[in-house]
XYZ file of C-alpha atoms in Angstrom:
669
model
C 35.384 150.814 -40.101
C 37.510 148.263 -41.960
C 39.239 149.051 -45.230
C 36.812 146.974 -47.297
C 38.632 147.865 -50.505
C 41.036 145.070 -49.512
C 38.319 142.443 -49.938
C 38.562 140.435 -53.164
C 35.262 139.249 -54.735
C 34.588 135.537 -55.159
C 33.536 134.269 -58.592
C 30.015 132.828 -58.459
C 29.107 129.513 -60.047
C 25.598 129.363 -61.533
C 23.402 126.424 -60.529
C 21.569 125.697 -63.778
C 19.342 123.026 -62.216
C 17.582 125.343 -59.754
C 14.449 127.412 -60.480
C 14.902 127.207 -64.249
C 12.319 129.521 -65.782
C 10.043 129.411 -62.703
C 10.104 133.174 -62.185
C 9.184 133.879 -65.789
C 6.314 131.342 -65.636
C 4.873 132.897 -62.454
C 5.141 136.496 -63.690
C 6.381 137.544 -67.098
C 9.733 138.005 -68.866
C 11.624 141.066 -67.637
C 11.360 144.039 -69.993
C 14.016 146.333 -71.431
C 13.482 148.866 -68.636
C 15.315 146.587 -66.204
C 18.696 148.347 -66.727
C 17.148 151.731 -65.876
C 15.543 150.219 -62.760
C 18.860 148.844 -61.528
C 20.700 152.119 -62.197
C 17.991 153.995 -60.264
C 18.607 151.664 -57.322
C 22.359 152.377 -57.489
C 21.900 156.155 -57.429
C 19.722 156.232 -54.306
C 21.722 157.699 -51.399
C 19.561 155.775 -48.952
C 20.634 152.470 -50.489
C 24.309 153.475 -50.427
C 24.077 154.387 -46.736
C 22.203 151.180 -45.895
C 24.838 149.141 -47.740
C 27.613 150.886 -45.787
C 25.805 150.091 -42.529
C 25.853 146.447 -43.577
C 29.622 146.453 -44.127
C 29.855 147.237 -47.840
C 31.200 150.781 -47.493
C 33.638 151.237 -50.428
C 32.571 147.870 -51.864
C 29.101 149.140 -52.803
C 30.070 150.043 -56.371
C 31.909 146.767 -56.969
C 29.024 144.750 -55.528
C 26.468 146.589 -57.668
C 28.426 146.046 -60.901
C 28.527 142.314 -60.130
C 24.813 142.264 -59.210
C 23.797 144.113 -62.398
C 25.887 141.790 -64.567
C 24.350 138.790 -62.805
C 20.795 140.025 -63.396
C 21.280 141.036 -67.024
C 23.415 138.156 -68.275
C 22.176 135.036 -66.496
C 19.817 132.963 -68.584
C 17.445 132.169 -65.716
C 17.292 134.184 -62.486
C 16.316 132.642 -59.128
C 12.517 132.699 -58.888
C 12.269 135.087 -55.910
C 14.649 137.617 -57.500
C 12.821 137.405 -60.846
C 9.467 138.036 -59.144
C 10.673 141.073 -57.133
C 12.313 142.639 -60.199
C 9.132 142.092 -62.182
C 7.120 143.798 -59.428
C 9.519 146.776 -59.394
C 9.232 147.118 -63.160
C 5.467 147.193 -62.685
C 5.572 149.958 -60.068
C 6.733 148.440 -56.759
C 9.258 150.468 -54.725
C 12.842 150.191 -55.899
C 14.108 149.731 -52.328
C 12.542 146.248 -52.272
C 15.539 145.063 -54.322
C 17.960 145.740 -51.432
C 17.664 142.348 -49.603
C 18.403 140.500 -52.834
C 21.273 142.837 -53.630
C 22.760 142.164 -50.174
C 22.321 138.419 -50.642
C 24.361 138.627 -53.829
C 26.953 140.917 -52.166
C 27.492 138.407 -49.341
C 27.959 135.642 -51.883
C 30.789 137.459 -53.635
C 32.136 138.962 -50.387
C 31.665 136.144 -47.835
C 33.619 138.088 -45.197
C 30.592 140.363 -44.709
C 28.802 137.507 -42.917
C 31.713 136.845 -40.558
C 32.878 140.399 -39.902
C 32.164 140.173 -36.182
C 34.251 136.998 -35.904
C 37.105 138.588 -37.868
C 37.049 141.628 -35.592
C 37.284 139.420 -32.502
C 40.228 137.457 -33.959
C 42.127 140.655 -34.790
C 41.361 142.424 -31.502
C 44.832 143.173 -30.069
C 43.743 145.526 -27.292
C 44.631 143.027 -24.555
C 47.930 141.435 -25.673
C 48.923 140.358 -22.158
C 46.716 137.287 -22.432
C 49.184 134.663 -21.207
C 47.194 132.855 -18.466
C 50.251 131.268 -16.824
C 52.078 134.603 -16.651
C 49.083 136.393 -15.197
C 48.625 133.637 -12.601
C 51.909 134.519 -10.860
C 53.119 137.769 -9.315
C 56.255 138.494 -11.276
C 59.175 140.691 -10.272
C 60.369 143.164 -12.919
C 63.760 144.908 -12.590
C 64.792 147.595 -15.088
C 68.567 148.075 -15.503
C 68.805 151.536 -17.086
C 71.801 153.387 -18.423
C 73.919 154.226 -21.469
C 76.308 151.907 -23.284
C 79.312 150.805 -21.235
C 77.534 151.402 -17.930
C 77.444 147.774 -16.736
C 73.650 147.405 -16.840
C 73.662 144.145 -18.846
C 76.562 142.815 -16.753
C 74.538 143.114 -13.528
C 71.501 141.433 -15.101
C 73.652 138.552 -16.389
C 75.153 137.996 -12.918
C 71.650 137.323 -11.568
C 70.964 135.125 -14.621
C 74.049 132.979 -13.948
C 73.143 132.581 -10.277
C 69.620 131.321 -11.017
C 68.551 127.670 -11.331
C 67.125 128.380 -14.785
C 67.073 131.346 -17.101
C 66.657 132.714 -20.603
C 68.611 135.549 -22.206
C 66.873 137.336 -25.103
C 68.972 139.612 -27.333
C 68.482 141.429 -30.629
C 71.491 139.883 -32.401
C 72.835 136.375 -32.940
C 76.229 137.707 -31.898
C 74.911 138.804 -28.496
C 73.215 135.438 -27.968
C 76.517 133.723 -28.908
C 78.389 135.943 -26.455
C 76.101 135.052 -23.521
C 76.165 131.385 -24.585
C 79.970 131.361 -24.393
C 80.202 133.393 -21.177
C 77.670 131.199 -19.412
C 79.389 127.945 -20.328
C 82.824 129.409 -19.527
C 81.452 130.284 -16.077
C 80.430 126.648 -15.535
C 76.708 127.267 -16.091
C 75.442 124.910 -18.837
C 73.664 127.022 -21.440
C 72.078 126.147 -24.782
C 71.940 128.402 -27.832
C 68.776 128.975 -29.882
C 68.679 131.280 -32.898
C 66.596 131.269 -36.039
C 69.212 129.095 -37.768
C 70.767 127.136 -34.934
C 69.980 125.006 -31.878
C 73.042 123.995 -29.899
C 72.684 121.762 -26.844
C 75.698 121.481 -24.563
C 74.463 118.140 -23.252
C 75.988 115.344 -25.417
C 72.663 113.490 -25.449
C 70.712 116.566 -26.540
C 68.874 117.225 -23.279
C 67.883 120.850 -22.734
C 69.895 122.850 -20.185
C 68.375 125.025 -17.499
C 69.755 128.133 -19.209
C 69.320 129.231 -22.801
C 70.625 132.211 -24.790
C 68.441 133.105 -27.755
C 67.567 135.785 -30.259
C 64.485 137.684 -29.169
C 62.184 136.147 -31.812
C 63.047 132.625 -30.605
C 62.051 133.292 -26.995
C 59.473 130.706 -25.940
C 56.680 131.508 -23.513
C 57.907 129.312 -20.657
C 58.492 129.672 -16.918
C 62.227 129.935 -16.165
C 63.275 131.475 -12.889
C 65.039 134.421 -14.579
C 64.596 136.170 -17.933
C 66.968 138.859 -19.242
C 65.571 141.039 -22.043
C 68.286 143.155 -23.647
C 67.838 146.443 -25.558
C 64.220 146.864 -24.422
C 63.934 150.190 -26.295
C 63.679 148.131 -29.505
C 60.111 147.329 -28.471
C 59.230 150.315 -30.659
C 60.962 148.881 -33.759
C 58.499 149.051 -36.719
C 59.288 145.489 -37.856
C 60.602 143.558 -34.817
C 58.992 145.295 -31.846
C 56.427 142.493 -31.420
C 59.174 140.122 -30.214
C 60.122 142.398 -27.294
C 56.431 142.861 -26.428
C 55.878 139.108 -26.240
C 59.090 138.532 -24.260
C 58.186 141.231 -21.737
C 54.821 139.562 -21.167
C 56.212 136.003 -20.889
C 56.021 133.742 -17.864
C 59.380 134.138 -16.098
C 59.146 134.643 -12.358
C 61.744 137.410 -12.411
C 62.402 139.602 -15.445
C 65.502 141.764 -15.831
C 65.020 144.407 -18.504
C 68.100 146.220 -19.889
C 67.918 149.397 -21.910
C 67.868 153.140 -22.176
C 66.602 155.407 -19.409
C 63.992 156.860 -21.799
C 62.144 153.505 -21.784
C 61.575 153.361 -17.990
C 58.217 155.164 -17.901
C 56.906 153.170 -20.834
C 57.796 149.806 -19.275
C 56.174 150.949 -16.023
C 52.997 151.816 -17.919
C 52.951 148.426 -19.663
C 53.486 146.598 -16.383
C 50.688 148.626 -14.801
C 48.262 146.906 -17.206
C 49.431 143.517 -15.860
C 49.304 144.636 -12.223
C 53.079 144.428 -11.738
C 55.497 147.020 -10.373
C 58.916 147.874 -11.809
C 62.076 148.178 -9.717
C 64.602 150.516 -11.399
C 68.403 150.339 -11.109
C 70.208 153.298 -12.723
C 73.814 153.107 -13.958
C 76.264 155.737 -15.153
C 78.718 155.402 -17.984
C 81.995 153.828 -16.772
C 84.154 155.932 -19.108
C 83.769 159.677 -19.834
C 81.991 160.744 -23.022
C 82.747 163.989 -24.865
C 82.210 165.567 -28.289
C 85.163 166.887 -30.313
C 85.013 170.566 -31.227
C 86.249 170.013 -34.781
C 85.927 167.537 -37.646
C 88.586 164.946 -38.484
C 89.060 166.671 -41.897
C 91.407 163.972 -43.257
C 91.964 160.268 -42.751
C 95.604 161.184 -42.144
C 94.449 162.280 -38.682
C 93.195 158.836 -37.606
C 94.389 157.431 -34.284
C 94.372 153.883 -32.826
C 90.941 153.013 -31.442
C 89.037 155.132 -33.990
C 85.800 153.868 -35.510
C 84.502 155.406 -38.753
C 80.723 154.961 -38.999
C 79.240 154.667 -42.505
C 75.611 154.188 -43.523
C 76.211 152.298 -46.774
C 78.283 149.311 -47.781
C 79.820 151.262 -50.663
C 81.152 153.874 -48.243
C 82.598 151.104 -46.067
C 84.491 149.672 -49.048
C 85.777 153.105 -50.066
C 86.825 154.235 -46.574
C 88.516 150.945 -45.683
C 90.634 151.269 -48.810
C 91.566 154.842 -47.939
C 92.615 153.705 -44.455
C 94.833 150.848 -45.605
C 96.432 152.943 -48.367
C 97.806 155.003 -45.483
C 99.491 151.923 -44.067
C 96.887 151.358 -41.319
C 95.199 147.990 -40.814
C 91.435 148.139 -40.242
C 88.612 145.807 -39.231
C 85.350 145.899 -41.202
C 81.884 145.279 -39.741
C 78.533 145.710 -41.475
C 75.032 144.289 -41.198
C 74.970 141.684 -43.979
C 78.378 140.326 -43.023
C 77.977 136.806 -41.577
C 79.556 135.750 -38.233
C 82.828 136.980 -39.708
C 82.139 140.223 -37.879
C 82.656 138.410 -34.569
C 86.232 137.648 -35.613
C 86.642 141.210 -36.882
C 85.456 142.543 -33.514
C 87.915 140.300 -31.648
C 90.684 141.418 -33.985
C 89.989 145.083 -33.244
C 89.755 144.451 -29.482
C 92.946 142.378 -29.280
C 95.686 144.652 -27.824
C 98.367 142.556 -29.543
C 96.778 142.786 -33.000
C 98.077 145.576 -35.288
C 94.480 146.265 -36.396
C 93.518 149.450 -34.540
C 91.004 151.140 -36.891
C 87.374 150.042 -37.306
C 85.144 150.846 -40.296
C 81.556 149.880 -39.533
C 77.866 150.615 -39.897
C 75.906 151.971 -36.952
C 75.293 148.423 -35.579
C 78.456 148.440 -33.464
C 77.153 147.818 -29.942
C 79.140 144.622 -29.354
C 81.447 145.531 -26.480
C 84.094 147.048 -28.740
C 86.981 149.024 -27.285
C 86.319 152.187 -29.301
C 88.004 155.451 -28.304
C 86.548 157.788 -30.938
C 83.453 157.627 -33.155
C 83.839 159.461 -36.486
C 80.801 159.917 -38.749
C 81.566 159.621 -42.451
C 78.053 160.877 -43.203
C 75.079 162.227 -41.292
C 72.515 160.930 -43.791
C 71.154 157.388 -43.574
C 68.243 155.330 -44.932
C 65.362 155.053 -42.484
C 62.023 153.215 -42.229
C 59.086 154.834 -40.456
C 56.264 153.034 -38.642
C 54.284 152.837 -41.907
C 57.147 150.938 -43.530
C 58.062 153.825 -45.846
C 61.780 154.078 -46.664
C 63.532 157.397 -47.141
C 66.873 159.142 -46.654
C 67.117 161.534 -43.739
C 69.703 163.381 -41.689
C 70.168 161.638 -38.353
C 68.942 163.570 -35.343
C 71.103 164.642 -32.415
C 69.641 161.860 -30.264
C 70.383 159.266 -32.973
C 73.969 160.502 -33.240
C 74.331 160.175 -29.467
C 72.681 156.756 -29.622
C 75.316 155.544 -32.075
C 78.244 157.255 -30.386
C 77.284 156.607 -26.783
C 73.879 154.944 -26.722
C 72.031 157.960 -25.238
C 68.223 158.269 -24.894
C 65.436 158.170 -27.484
C 61.942 159.591 -27.795
C 58.626 158.244 -26.460
C 57.667 154.694 -27.414
C 54.870 152.291 -28.205
C 55.070 148.498 -28.240
C 54.848 146.422 -31.404
C 52.385 143.569 -32.044
C 52.239 140.999 -34.849
C 49.588 138.541 -36.161
C 50.259 134.937 -35.144
C 49.936 131.862 -37.328
C 46.864 130.802 -35.323
C 45.127 134.126 -35.964
C 45.829 133.958 -39.702
C 44.562 130.366 -39.811
C 41.293 131.467 -38.181
C 41.002 134.233 -40.781
C 41.595 131.684 -43.545
C 38.809 129.491 -42.125
C 36.349 132.351 -42.667
C 37.941 133.526 -45.936
C 39.077 130.324 -47.678
C 39.579 131.970 -51.073
C 41.803 134.831 -49.879
C 45.564 134.785 -50.434
C 47.949 134.989 -47.472
C 48.920 138.539 -48.464
C 45.247 139.494 -48.645
C 44.552 137.881 -45.256
C 47.358 139.922 -43.709
C 46.011 143.149 -45.207
C 42.515 142.449 -43.893
C 43.897 141.514 -40.462
C 45.799 144.803 -40.172
C 42.760 146.719 -41.429
C 40.476 145.178 -38.802
C 42.999 145.043 -35.942
C 42.309 147.139 -32.867
C 45.050 148.303 -30.484
C 45.099 150.692 -27.562
C 47.424 153.676 -27.224
C 50.342 151.635 -25.865
C 50.662 149.378 -28.906
C 50.929 149.392 -32.688
C 50.791 146.652 -35.352
C 54.269 145.981 -36.726
C 55.092 146.541 -40.374
C 54.413 143.406 -42.450
C 55.673 144.555 -45.859
C 58.557 142.057 -45.939
C 56.176 139.268 -44.894
C 53.777 140.202 -47.701
C 56.640 140.460 -50.210
C 57.550 136.825 -49.578
C 53.886 135.775 -49.504
C 53.307 137.281 -52.939
C 56.510 135.693 -54.251
C 55.347 132.144 -53.474
C 51.593 132.641 -53.855
C 51.512 130.509 -57.019
C 53.230 127.587 -55.258
C 50.830 125.026 -53.699
C 51.521 125.038 -49.935
C 49.268 124.611 -46.943
C 48.686 127.797 -44.960
C 50.847 126.910 -41.941
C 53.838 126.000 -44.128
C 53.311 129.120 -46.215
C 53.234 131.255 -43.050
C 56.468 129.713 -41.724
C 58.240 130.253 -45.056
C 57.150 133.896 -45.122
C 58.490 134.604 -41.622
C 62.011 133.694 -42.770
C 64.448 136.619 -42.279
C 65.396 137.368 -45.886
C 66.990 140.437 -47.403
C 64.655 141.068 -50.328
C 67.281 143.276 -51.993
C 69.456 140.229 -52.738
C 68.202 138.574 -55.953
C 70.160 135.337 -55.406
C 68.640 134.877 -51.925
C 65.115 135.583 -53.217
C 65.586 133.138 -56.099
C 66.810 130.497 -53.656
C 63.802 131.122 -51.409
C 61.514 130.523 -54.381
C 63.327 127.301 -55.364
C 63.239 126.048 -51.754
C 59.471 126.590 -51.591
C 58.889 124.915 -54.970
C 60.988 121.865 -54.029
C 59.197 121.679 -50.677
C 55.763 121.811 -52.362
C 56.705 118.779 -54.485
C 57.468 116.860 -51.310
C 61.048 116.431 -52.502
C 63.641 116.749 -49.672
C 66.257 119.470 -50.102
C 69.362 117.332 -49.749
C 72.941 118.440 -49.237
C 73.838 117.549 -52.838
C 70.845 119.511 -54.161
C 71.874 122.627 -52.213
C 75.525 122.306 -53.314
C 74.457 122.205 -56.955
C 72.289 125.260 -56.457
C 74.939 127.420 -54.772
C 77.858 126.143 -56.878
C 79.821 124.564 -54.041
C 82.752 124.668 -53.519
C 83.213 128.383 -54.287
C 86.355 130.118 -55.472
C 88.124 132.684 -53.310
C 86.758 136.192 -54.022
C 88.776 138.154 -56.573
C 86.894 141.432 -56.165
C 84.133 143.065 -54.131
C 81.407 141.650 -56.367
C 82.618 138.108 -55.603
C 82.645 138.895 -51.874
C 79.082 140.239 -52.000
C 77.954 137.064 -53.787
C 79.576 134.869 -51.137
C 77.689 136.824 -48.478
C 74.477 136.064 -50.379
C 75.424 132.356 -50.492
C 75.951 132.506 -46.725
C 72.432 133.945 -46.368
C 71.030 131.093 -48.482
C 72.641 128.567 -46.130
C 71.173 130.551 -43.222
C 67.760 130.196 -44.863
C 68.209 126.416 -45.112
C 69.159 126.222 -41.432
C 66.260 128.491 -40.481
C 63.888 126.029 -42.139
C 65.062 123.208 -39.848
C 61.485 123.456 -38.524
C 60.691 121.071 -41.406
C 63.267 118.452 -40.441
C 62.074 115.798 -42.898
C 62.321 118.167 -45.858
C 65.584 119.847 -44.801
C 67.453 116.775 -43.507
C 71.109 117.789 -43.901
C 71.457 120.723 -41.516
C 74.653 119.287 -39.980
C 76.397 119.119 -43.368
C 75.073 122.553 -44.338
C 76.357 124.027 -41.079
C 79.784 122.561 -41.770
C 80.127 124.061 -45.252
C 78.791 127.340 -43.865
C 81.754 127.372 -41.456
C 84.070 126.708 -44.401
C 82.395 129.543 -46.317
C 82.781 131.810 -43.306
C 86.541 131.234 -43.380
C 86.636 132.126 -47.092
C 84.690 135.311 -46.407
C 86.954 136.124 -43.440
C 89.962 135.873 -45.724
C 88.190 138.123 -48.226
C 87.440 140.718 -45.556
C 91.041 140.605 -44.327
C 92.119 141.290 -47.909
C 89.333 143.761 -48.611
C 91.771 146.436 -49.739
C 93.190 144.103 -52.379
C 89.647 143.254 -53.549
C 88.768 146.921 -53.863
C 92.016 147.581 -55.716
C 91.109 144.778 -58.130
C 87.773 146.511 -58.748
C 89.079 150.047 -59.170
C 92.540 151.636 -59.172
C 91.659 155.200 -58.224
C 92.254 156.419 -54.655
C 90.829 159.565 -53.132
C 90.252 160.888 -49.650
C 86.576 161.919 -49.379
C 87.231 163.869 -46.185
C 90.261 165.651 -47.680
C 88.369 166.638 -50.840
C 85.221 167.726 -49.022
C 84.039 171.313 -49.050
C 84.424 173.305 -45.789
C 80.757 172.965 -44.847
C 80.893 169.226 -45.549
C 84.011 168.828 -43.414
C 82.309 170.593 -40.539
C 79.472 168.092 -40.653
C 81.691 165.078 -41.267
C 80.058 164.586 -44.655
C 81.779 163.126 -47.684
C 81.333 165.133 -50.938
C 78.399 164.292 -53.155
C 78.470 163.791 -56.898
C 78.465 167.149 -58.678
C 75.901 168.112 -61.300
C 78.409 167.684 -64.070
C 78.721 163.992 -63.313
C 75.040 163.178 -63.711
C 75.531 161.980 -67.250
C 78.237 159.612 -66.039
C 76.050 158.356 -63.182
C 73.199 157.651 -65.578
C 75.300 155.565 -67.935
C 74.468 151.874 -67.771
C 77.998 150.650 -66.999
C 78.565 153.144 -64.184
C 75.137 152.418 -62.703
C 75.914 148.707 -62.626
C 79.290 149.282 -60.991
C 77.756 151.527 -58.306
C 74.950 149.034 -57.714
C 77.410 146.162 -57.357
C 79.542 148.106 -54.910
C 82.508 148.446 -57.257
C 82.282 152.232 -57.565
C 81.299 155.069 -55.242
C 80.452 158.684 -56.118
C 83.903 159.700 -54.820
C 85.609 157.234 -57.136
C 83.549 158.556 -60.064
C 84.717 162.089 -59.327
C 88.325 160.894 -59.247
C 87.866 159.078 -62.550
C 86.381 162.194 -64.107
C 89.378 164.249 -63.021
C 91.761 161.632 -64.436
C 89.807 161.426 -67.691
C 89.827 165.207 -67.915
C 93.608 165.308 -67.454
C 94.072 162.526 -70.018
C 91.819 164.380 -72.434
C 93.806 167.619 -72.008
C 97.078 165.714 -72.480
C 95.705 164.008 -75.577
C 94.596 167.338 -77.054
C 98.001 168.897 -76.385
C 99.665 165.861 -77.950
C 97.494 166.241 -81.049
C 98.388 169.944 -81.271
C 102.090 169.136 -80.979
C 101.808 166.433 -83.638
C 100.017 168.784 -86.015
C 102.617 171.493 -85.342
C 105.520 169.170 -86.145
C 103.779 167.940 -89.290
C 103.271 171.540 -90.426
C 106.887 172.531 -89.713
C 108.243 169.477 -91.567
C 106.037 170.330 -94.530
C 107.424 173.854 -94.660
C 110.997 172.589 -94.537
C 110.380 170.190 -97.478
C 108.977 173.032 -99.567
C 112.048 175.206 -98.843
C 114.387 172.389 -99.905
C 112.488 171.961 -103.155
């Protein structure tokens, strides 16, 4: 049964011209016992069960309250309802009220009349409903193996040899990499990401090959399709994109991923009547686990990569590395395409940069010799969209260090704009967020699939609900990839939507005024973080190129984004100086860790005694802005403690000398 508590009642408008006083003329005015009659109807278990059978379920109470208020407060009831209530007051059976109660319930909850249609629209049990794809017998090849096994290389060789092809990857960087490799190999290839469409043909004609991010994969019929990192089909938020790509219309599909996904892909392809040919690959370089922790950053060697799970830890560790006279590259998720240059810098044998500090998103063909975990605790999101901190499992550690296997999988699905529009046709008064909730509540999937998490989508939908937009435009805005933790990006999203709703184009000059262009070079980490947010705002503008008339200056925006990228690159290259400008204390979290923390590669946590400091408003702001870490706070506390002891000793000495001088004066007198 659907979660009917999600349904929002519609406010009824009374038609004063209909049946005015007719019921009272045919019978008699309703007496004071009417309230007791209605309450007796509400308490009957038979009526509650009958209402649930008609779709009311948890809405029965809400519908009754509305019905009772309607009956008691309206000046003139409809004639048929007045007559039946009069009969009940005179001894007729109370159950005779039920048809009129249901009529009122369907007026305030119109979805009850179209529940069957809504269920059909949200039926996701047969997602492989692409007629063109099912009309051909496709060939599916699974390239399975760990990282650095050559599986993607072999798939790309077949892609380059084909007359036409599409590469689908999880990251813009991977799409860029295939775009460059393809064109360098003499195979014209276009690039399509959420923010960019690059045609190699000077006149803008589409090439036979295209490299794209997985969400931008179109359901077309190229000769070859390469789907990278297929295990991400189980991702709680993005899995739907891999599901759709796997079911698209290419004649030959090359799937690349972990060995653990083979059986699942076979099972999915069984539902489409297609077999899977498996090619297994072994790791090209040996993989081993060290028998002891690093213990100190003094023990770093060229080719080391320190993996952190927070941006604050990245800032702290990178400073510790460069204080030791070592140059390091920095890569993390919210960093714009700068991380491509950082990756090249680390890989360049002639570059002095030989240490990498990064988050766990490091699968970009980097020449890493050792993976060192700064922490074994990271934020995680489960399939329900709930966020929590948890210790990474052994398989996750292997996945990061060597891309080993994962657990069993299901494939993600996601409501389309067309499905939501059909819902809106039946429920014209519902908000987009409410439509999404009802869709998920009514959706039906079989054991191979799940409905992807839509919390971020709903967050954006609620943010712009008050802005007048048509449903399709609203849907497109809400699918924009925005980090909702960045206030400046969210504010910009809101301003973009408001300007769009006024039918006022978002010009280059308008955007420059909003972001404060040109920016100053970052002086500290807070400035660098803000520039990253500005970069995301420009990404948002480019992502909305779908509305070309309203976002007309994408070429100019792309140019200043490149200029901004260079400013951010310079900031990242000087990240140690920026950190030093934010805080002067230096500590080695690995060196100061307790023995059990060293064994696990964990950095020390803030001690109980520092809770008061952590709760202070200034410290909280500095930690939130990335200017302080718990390790830095500990160091500051130690320094303050030393200064306090020195100050006390100085005061004692001063008092002693004052006392001695006083005694000497008295003796002289």
